[in-house]
PDB file of C-alpha atoms in Angstrom:
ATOM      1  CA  UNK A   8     -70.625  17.865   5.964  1.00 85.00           C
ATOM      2  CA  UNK A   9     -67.276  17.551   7.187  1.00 88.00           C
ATOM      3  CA  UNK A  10     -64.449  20.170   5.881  1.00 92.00           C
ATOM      4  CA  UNK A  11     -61.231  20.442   6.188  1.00 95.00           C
ATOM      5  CA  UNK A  12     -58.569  23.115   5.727  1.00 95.00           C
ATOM      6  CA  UNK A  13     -54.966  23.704   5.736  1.00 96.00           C
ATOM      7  CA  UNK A  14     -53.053  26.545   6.696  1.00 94.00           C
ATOM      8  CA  UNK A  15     -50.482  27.851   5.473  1.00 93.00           C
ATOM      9  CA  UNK A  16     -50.913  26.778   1.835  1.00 94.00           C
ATOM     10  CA  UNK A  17     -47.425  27.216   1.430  1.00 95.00           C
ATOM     11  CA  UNK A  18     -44.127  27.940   3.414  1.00 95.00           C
ATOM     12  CA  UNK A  19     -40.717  28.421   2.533  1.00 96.00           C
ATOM     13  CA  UNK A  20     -38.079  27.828   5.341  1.00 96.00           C
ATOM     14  CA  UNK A  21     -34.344  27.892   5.743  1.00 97.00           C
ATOM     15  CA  UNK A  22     -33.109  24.437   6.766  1.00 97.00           C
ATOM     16  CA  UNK A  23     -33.308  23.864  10.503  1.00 97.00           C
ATOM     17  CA  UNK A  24     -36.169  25.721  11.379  1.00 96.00           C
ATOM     18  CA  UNK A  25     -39.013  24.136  13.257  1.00 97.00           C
ATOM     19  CA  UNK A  26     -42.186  24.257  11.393  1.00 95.00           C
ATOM     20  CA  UNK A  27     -45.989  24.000  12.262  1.00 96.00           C
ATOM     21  CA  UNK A  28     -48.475  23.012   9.807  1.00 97.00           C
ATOM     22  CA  UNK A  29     -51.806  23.714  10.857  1.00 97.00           C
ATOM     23  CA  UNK A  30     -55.267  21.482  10.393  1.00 97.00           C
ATOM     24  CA  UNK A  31     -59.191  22.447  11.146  1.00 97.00           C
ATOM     25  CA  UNK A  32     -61.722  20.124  10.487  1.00 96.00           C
ATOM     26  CA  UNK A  33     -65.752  21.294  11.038  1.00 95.00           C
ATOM     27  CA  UNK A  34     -67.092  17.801  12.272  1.00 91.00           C
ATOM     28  CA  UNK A  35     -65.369  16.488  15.629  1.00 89.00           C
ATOM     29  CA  UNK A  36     -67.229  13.299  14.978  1.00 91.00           C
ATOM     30  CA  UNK A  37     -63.947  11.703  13.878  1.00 92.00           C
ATOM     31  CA  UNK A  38     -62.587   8.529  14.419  1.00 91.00           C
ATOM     32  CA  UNK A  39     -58.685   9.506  13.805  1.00 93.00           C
ATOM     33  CA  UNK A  40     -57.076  12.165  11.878  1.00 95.00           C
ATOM     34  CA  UNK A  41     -54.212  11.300   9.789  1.00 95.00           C
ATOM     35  CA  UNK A  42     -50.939  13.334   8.271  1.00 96.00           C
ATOM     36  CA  UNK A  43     -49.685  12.206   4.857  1.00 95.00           C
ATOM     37  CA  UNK A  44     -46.746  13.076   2.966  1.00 95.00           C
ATOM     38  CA  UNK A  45     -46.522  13.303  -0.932  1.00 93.00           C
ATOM     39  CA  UNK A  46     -43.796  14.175  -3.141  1.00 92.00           C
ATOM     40  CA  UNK A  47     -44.629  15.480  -6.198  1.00 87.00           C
ATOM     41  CA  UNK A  48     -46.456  12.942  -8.865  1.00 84.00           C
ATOM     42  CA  UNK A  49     -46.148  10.533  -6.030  1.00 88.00           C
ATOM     43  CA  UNK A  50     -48.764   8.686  -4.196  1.00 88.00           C
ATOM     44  CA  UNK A  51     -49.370   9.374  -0.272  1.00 91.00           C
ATOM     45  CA  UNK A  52     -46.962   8.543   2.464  1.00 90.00           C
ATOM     46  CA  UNK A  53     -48.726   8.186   5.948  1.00 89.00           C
ATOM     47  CA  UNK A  54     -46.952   9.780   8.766  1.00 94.00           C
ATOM     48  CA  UNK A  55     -48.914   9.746  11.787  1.00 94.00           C
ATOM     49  CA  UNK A  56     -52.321   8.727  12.769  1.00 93.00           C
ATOM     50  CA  UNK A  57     -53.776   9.843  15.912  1.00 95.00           C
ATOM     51  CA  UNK A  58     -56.654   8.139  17.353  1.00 93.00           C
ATOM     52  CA  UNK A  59     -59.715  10.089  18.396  1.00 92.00           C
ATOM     53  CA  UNK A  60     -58.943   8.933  22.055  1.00 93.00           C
ATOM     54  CA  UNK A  61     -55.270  10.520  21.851  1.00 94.00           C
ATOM     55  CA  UNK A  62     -53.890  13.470  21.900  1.00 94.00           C
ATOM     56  CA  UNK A  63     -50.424  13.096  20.102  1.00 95.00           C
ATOM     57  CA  UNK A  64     -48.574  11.069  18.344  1.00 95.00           C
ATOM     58  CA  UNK A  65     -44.585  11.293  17.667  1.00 96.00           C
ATOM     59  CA  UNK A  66     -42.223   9.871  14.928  1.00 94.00           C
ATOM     60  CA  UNK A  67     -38.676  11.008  14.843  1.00 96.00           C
ATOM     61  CA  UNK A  68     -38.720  14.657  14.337  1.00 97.00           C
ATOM     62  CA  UNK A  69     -42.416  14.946  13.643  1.00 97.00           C
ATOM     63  CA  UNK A  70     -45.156  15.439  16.644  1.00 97.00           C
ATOM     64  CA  UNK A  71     -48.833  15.673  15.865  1.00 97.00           C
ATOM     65  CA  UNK A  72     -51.487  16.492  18.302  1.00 97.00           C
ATOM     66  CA  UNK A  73     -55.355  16.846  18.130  1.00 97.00           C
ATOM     67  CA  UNK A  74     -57.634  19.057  19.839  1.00 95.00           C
ATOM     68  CA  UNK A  75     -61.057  17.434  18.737  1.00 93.00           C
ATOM     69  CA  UNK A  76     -62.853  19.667  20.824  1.00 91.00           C
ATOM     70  CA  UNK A  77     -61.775  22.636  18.813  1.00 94.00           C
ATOM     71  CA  UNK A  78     -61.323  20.946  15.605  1.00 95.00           C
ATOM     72  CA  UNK A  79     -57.695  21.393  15.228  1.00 96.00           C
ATOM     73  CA  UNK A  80     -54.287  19.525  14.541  1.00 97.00           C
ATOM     74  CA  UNK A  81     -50.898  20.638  14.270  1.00 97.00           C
ATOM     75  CA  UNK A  82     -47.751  19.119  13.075  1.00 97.00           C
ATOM     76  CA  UNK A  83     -44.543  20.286  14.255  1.00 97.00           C
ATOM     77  CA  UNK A  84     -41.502  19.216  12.202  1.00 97.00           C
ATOM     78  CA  UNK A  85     -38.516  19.567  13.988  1.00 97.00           C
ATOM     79  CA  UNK A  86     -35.039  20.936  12.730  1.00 97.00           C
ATOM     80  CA  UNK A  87     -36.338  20.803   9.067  1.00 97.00           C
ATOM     81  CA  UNK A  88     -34.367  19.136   6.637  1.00 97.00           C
ATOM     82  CA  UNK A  89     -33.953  19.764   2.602  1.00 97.00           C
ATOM     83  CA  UNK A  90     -35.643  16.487   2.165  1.00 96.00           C
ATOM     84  CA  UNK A  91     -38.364  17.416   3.863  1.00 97.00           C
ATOM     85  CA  UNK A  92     -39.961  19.267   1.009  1.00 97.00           C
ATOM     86  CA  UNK A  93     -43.017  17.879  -0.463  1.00 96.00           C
ATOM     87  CA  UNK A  94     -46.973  18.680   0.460  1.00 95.00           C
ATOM     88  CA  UNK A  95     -47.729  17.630   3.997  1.00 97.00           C
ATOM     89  CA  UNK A  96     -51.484  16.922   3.670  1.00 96.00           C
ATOM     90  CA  UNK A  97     -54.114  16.213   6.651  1.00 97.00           C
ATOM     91  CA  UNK A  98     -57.554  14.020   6.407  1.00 96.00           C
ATOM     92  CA  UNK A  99     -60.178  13.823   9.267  1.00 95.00           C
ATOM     93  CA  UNK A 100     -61.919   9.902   8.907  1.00 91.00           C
ATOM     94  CA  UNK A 101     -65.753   9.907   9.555  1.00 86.00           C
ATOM     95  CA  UNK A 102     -65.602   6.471   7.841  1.00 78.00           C
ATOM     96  CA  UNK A 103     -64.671   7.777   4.895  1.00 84.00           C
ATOM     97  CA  UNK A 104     -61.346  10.029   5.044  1.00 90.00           C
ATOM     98  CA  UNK A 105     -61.955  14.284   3.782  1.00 92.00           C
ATOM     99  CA  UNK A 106     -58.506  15.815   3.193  1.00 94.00           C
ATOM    100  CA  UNK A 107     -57.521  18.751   3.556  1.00 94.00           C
ATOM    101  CA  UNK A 108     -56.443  21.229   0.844  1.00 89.00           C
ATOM    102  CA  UNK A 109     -52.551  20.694   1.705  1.00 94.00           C
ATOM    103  CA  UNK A 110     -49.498  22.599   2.594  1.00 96.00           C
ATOM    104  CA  UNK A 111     -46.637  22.826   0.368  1.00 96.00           C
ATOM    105  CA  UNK A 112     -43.557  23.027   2.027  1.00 97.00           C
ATOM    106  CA  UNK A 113     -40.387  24.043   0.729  1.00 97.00           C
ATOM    107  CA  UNK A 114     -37.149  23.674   2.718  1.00 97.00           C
ATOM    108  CA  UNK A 115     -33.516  25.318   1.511  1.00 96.00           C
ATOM    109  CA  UNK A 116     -30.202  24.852   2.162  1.00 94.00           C
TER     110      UNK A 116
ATOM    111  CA  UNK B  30     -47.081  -4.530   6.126  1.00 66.00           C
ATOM    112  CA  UNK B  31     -50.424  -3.306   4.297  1.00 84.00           C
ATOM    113  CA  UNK B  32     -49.155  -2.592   0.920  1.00 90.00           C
ATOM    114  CA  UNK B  33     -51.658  -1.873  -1.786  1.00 94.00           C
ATOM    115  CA  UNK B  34     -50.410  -1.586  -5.707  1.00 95.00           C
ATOM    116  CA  UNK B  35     -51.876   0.344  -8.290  1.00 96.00           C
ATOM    117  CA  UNK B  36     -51.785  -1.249 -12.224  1.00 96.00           C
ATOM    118  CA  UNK B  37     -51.124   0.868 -14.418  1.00 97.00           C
ATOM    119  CA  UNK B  38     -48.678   3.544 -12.703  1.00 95.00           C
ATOM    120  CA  UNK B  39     -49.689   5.523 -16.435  1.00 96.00           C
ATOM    121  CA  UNK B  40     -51.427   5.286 -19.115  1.00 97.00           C
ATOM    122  CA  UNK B  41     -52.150   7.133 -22.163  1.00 97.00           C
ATOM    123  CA  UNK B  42     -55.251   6.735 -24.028  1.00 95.00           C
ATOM    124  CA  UNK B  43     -56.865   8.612 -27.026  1.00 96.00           C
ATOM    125  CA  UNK B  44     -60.529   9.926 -26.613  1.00 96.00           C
ATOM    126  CA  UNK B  45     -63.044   7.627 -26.640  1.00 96.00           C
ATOM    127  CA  UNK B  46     -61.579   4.179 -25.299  1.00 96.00           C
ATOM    128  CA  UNK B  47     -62.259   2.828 -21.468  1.00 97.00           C
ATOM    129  CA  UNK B  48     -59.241   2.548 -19.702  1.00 97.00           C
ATOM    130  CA  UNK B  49     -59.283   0.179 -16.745  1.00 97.00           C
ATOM    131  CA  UNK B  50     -56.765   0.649 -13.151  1.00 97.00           C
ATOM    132  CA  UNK B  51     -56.091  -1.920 -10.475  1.00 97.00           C
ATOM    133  CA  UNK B  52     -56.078  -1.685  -6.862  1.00 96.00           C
ATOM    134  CA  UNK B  53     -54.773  -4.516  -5.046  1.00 95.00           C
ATOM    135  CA  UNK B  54     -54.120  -4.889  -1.113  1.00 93.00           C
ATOM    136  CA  UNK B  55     -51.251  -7.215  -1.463  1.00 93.00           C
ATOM    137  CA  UNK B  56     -50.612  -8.815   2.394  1.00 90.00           C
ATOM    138  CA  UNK B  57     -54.363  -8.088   3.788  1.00 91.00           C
ATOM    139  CA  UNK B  58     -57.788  -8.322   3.217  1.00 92.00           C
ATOM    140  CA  UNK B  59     -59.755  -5.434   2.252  1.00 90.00           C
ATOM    141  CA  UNK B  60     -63.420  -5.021   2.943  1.00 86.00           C
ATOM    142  CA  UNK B  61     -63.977  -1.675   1.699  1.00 91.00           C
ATOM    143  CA  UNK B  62     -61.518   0.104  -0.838  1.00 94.00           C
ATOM    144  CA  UNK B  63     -61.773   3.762  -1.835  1.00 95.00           C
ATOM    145  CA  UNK B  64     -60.877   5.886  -4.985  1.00 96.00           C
ATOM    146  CA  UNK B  65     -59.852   9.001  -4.905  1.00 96.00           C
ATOM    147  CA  UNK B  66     -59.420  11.754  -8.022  1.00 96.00           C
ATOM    148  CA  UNK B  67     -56.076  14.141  -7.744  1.00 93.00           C
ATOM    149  CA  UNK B  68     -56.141  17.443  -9.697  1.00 87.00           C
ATOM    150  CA  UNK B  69     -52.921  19.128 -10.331  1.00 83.00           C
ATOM    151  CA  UNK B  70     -51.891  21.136  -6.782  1.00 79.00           C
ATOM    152  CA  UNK B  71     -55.381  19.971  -5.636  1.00 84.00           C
ATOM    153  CA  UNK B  72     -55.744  18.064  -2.866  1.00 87.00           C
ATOM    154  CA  UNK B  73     -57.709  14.282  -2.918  1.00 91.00           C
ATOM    155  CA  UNK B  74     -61.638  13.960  -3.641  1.00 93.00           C
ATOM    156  CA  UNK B  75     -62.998  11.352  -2.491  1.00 94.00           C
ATOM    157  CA  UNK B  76     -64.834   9.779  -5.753  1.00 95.00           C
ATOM    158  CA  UNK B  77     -66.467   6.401  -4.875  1.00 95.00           C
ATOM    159  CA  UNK B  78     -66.266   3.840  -1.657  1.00 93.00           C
ATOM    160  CA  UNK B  79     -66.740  -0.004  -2.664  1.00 91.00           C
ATOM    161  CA  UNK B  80     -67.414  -2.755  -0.313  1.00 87.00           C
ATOM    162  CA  UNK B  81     -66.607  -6.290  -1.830  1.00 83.00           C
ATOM    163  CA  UNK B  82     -69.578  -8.059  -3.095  1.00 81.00           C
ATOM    164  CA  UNK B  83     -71.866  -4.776  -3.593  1.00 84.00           C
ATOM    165  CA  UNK B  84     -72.394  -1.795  -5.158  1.00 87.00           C
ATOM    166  CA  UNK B  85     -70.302   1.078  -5.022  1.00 92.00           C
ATOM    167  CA  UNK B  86     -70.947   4.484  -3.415  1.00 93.00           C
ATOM    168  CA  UNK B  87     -70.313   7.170  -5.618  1.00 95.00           C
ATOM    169  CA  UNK B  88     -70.103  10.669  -3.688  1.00 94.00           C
ATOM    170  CA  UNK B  89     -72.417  13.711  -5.037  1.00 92.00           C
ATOM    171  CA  UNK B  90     -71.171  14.739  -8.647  1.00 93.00           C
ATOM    172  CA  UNK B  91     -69.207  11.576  -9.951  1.00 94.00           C
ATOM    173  CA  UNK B  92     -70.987   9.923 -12.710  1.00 94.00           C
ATOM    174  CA  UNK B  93     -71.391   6.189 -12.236  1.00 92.00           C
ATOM    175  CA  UNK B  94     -71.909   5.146 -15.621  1.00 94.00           C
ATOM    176  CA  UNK B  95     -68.438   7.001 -16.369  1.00 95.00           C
ATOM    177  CA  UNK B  96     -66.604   5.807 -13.371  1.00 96.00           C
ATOM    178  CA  UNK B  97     -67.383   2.104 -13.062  1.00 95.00           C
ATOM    179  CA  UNK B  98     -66.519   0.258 -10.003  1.00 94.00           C
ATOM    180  CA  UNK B  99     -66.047  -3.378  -8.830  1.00 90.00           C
ATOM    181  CA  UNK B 100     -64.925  -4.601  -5.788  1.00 88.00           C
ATOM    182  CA  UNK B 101     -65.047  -8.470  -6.749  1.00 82.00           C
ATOM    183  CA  UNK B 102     -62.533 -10.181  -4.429  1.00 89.00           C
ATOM    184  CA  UNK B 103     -61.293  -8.983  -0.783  1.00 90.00           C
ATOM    185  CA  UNK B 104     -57.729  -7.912  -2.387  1.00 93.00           C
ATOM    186  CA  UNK B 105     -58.920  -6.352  -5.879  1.00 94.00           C
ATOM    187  CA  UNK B 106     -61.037  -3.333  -7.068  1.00 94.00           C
ATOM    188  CA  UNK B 107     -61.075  -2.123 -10.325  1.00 95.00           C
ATOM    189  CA  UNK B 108     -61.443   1.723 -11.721  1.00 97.00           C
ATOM    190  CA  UNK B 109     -62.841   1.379 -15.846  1.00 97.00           C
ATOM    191  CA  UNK B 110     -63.186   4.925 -16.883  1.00 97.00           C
ATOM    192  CA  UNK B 111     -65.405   4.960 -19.845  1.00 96.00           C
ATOM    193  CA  UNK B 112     -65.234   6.421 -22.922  1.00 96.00           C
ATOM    194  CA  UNK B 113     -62.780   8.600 -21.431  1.00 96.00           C
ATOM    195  CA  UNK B 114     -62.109  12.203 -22.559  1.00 96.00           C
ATOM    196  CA  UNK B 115     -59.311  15.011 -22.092  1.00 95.00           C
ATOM    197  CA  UNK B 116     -61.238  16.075 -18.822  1.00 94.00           C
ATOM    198  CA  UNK B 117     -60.864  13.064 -17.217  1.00 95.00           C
ATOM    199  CA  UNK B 118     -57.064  13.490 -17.392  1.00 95.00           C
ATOM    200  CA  UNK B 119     -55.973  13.448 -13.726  1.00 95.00           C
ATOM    201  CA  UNK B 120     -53.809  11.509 -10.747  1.00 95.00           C
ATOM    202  CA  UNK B 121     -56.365   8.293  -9.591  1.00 97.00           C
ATOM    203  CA  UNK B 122     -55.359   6.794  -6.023  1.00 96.00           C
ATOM    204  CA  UNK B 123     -56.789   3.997  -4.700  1.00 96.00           C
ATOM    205  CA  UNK B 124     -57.128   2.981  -0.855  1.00 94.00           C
ATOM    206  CA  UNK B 125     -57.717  -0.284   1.348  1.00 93.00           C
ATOM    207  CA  UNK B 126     -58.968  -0.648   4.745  1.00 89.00           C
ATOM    208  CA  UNK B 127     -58.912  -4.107   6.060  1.00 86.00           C
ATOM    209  CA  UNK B 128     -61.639  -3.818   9.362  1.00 80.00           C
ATOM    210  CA  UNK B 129     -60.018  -0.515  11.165  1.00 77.00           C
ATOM    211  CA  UNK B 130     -60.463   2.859  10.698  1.00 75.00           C
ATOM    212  CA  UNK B 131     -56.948   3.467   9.036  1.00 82.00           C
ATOM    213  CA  UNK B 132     -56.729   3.441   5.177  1.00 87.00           C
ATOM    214  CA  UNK B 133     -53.407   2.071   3.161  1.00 90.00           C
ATOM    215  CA  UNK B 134     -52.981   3.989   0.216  1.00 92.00           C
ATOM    216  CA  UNK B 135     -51.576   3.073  -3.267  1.00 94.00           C
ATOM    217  CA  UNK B 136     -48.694   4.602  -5.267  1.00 94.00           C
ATOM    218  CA  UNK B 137     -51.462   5.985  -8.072  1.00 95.00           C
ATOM    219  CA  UNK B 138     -52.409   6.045 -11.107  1.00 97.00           C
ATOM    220  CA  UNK B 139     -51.412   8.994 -13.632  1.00 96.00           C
ATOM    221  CA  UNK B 140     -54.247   9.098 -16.858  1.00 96.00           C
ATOM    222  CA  UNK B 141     -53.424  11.135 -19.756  1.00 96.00           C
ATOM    223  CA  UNK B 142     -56.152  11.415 -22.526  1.00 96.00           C
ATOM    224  CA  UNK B 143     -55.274  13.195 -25.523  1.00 95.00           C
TER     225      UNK B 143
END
């Protein structure tokens, strides 16, 4: 049974740091692992989605890599921004997608 | 591209009464669509995968009788929680996948019973 875990559960950051959210999943069985977004009350934003072939994907200031072998992704948010705030969420897809239990991230001025 | 909408956004409901939610895939073609139960600061649980035409599959510990699914078109699924009670207050979000591995999410559902 595939699980999947998030760590930190939270961080607090001054504006401008770089940041890396961490992602384990049990099962390397995966087709893709994915990296969501949501704001609070808010549905899911996807960010990046990195195939099982690949090894990272890049938008803007984010970067996410896998490591299937040793069931791990990061993502690395660059120069971090008020606005970035929100809970980044990861999900492994074995057909059906298991999420993670979320970091909530929480960036001042 | 691949947008999916939720109907309602919220609803309030007293104890006892079936509410109903809408997922639509508005620009693609969905074979399977997927709903998903939120608890506050909790992350997603998968509750139920639908293929169009068929049954759902309800994961271990939803009740199908309470959670009733259809899938009856390629661009609509439907969520009709029954008889629905304060427990079954939470955040519902719905997903599409047209035939690739990645899921399009909707914008959710919040249900309030009182």
């Amino acid at each position: 049974k595939q699980e999947v875990t998030q760590i930190p559960a939270a961080l607090s950051v001054p504006e401008g740091e770089n940041l890396v959210l961490n992602c384990s999943f049990t099962d390397s069985a995966i087709y893709n692992l994915q990296w969501f977004r949501q704001d609070p009350g808010k549905g899911l934003t996807s960010l990046l989605l990195i195939q099982s072939s690949q090894r990272e994907q890049t938008s803007g200031r984010l970067n996410a890599s896998l490591d299937k072998s040793s069931g791990r992704s990061t993502l690395y948010i660059a120069a971090s921004q008020p606005g970035d705030s929100a809970t980044y969420l990861c999900a492994a897809n074995t057909d059906k997608l298991i999420f993670g239990t979320g970091t909530r991230l929480q960036v001042f001025p | 591209g691949a947008v999916v909408s939720q109907h309602p956004s919220r609803v309030i409901c007293k104890s006892g009464t079936s509410v109903k939610i809408e997922c639509r895939s508005l620009d693609f073609q969905a074979t399977t669509m997927f709903w998903y139960r939120q608890f506050p600061k909790k992350s997603l649980m998968l509750m139920a995968t639908s293929n169009e035409g068929s049954k759902a599959t309800y994961e271990q510990g939803v009740e199908k009788d309470k959670f009733l699914i259809n899938h009856a078109s390629l661009t609509l699924s439907t969520l009709t929680v029954t008889s629905a009670h304060p427990e079954d207050s939470s955040f519902y979000i719905c997903s599409a996948r047209p035939d690739s591995p990645e899921q399009f999410f909707g914008p959710g559902t919040r249900l309030t019973v009182l």
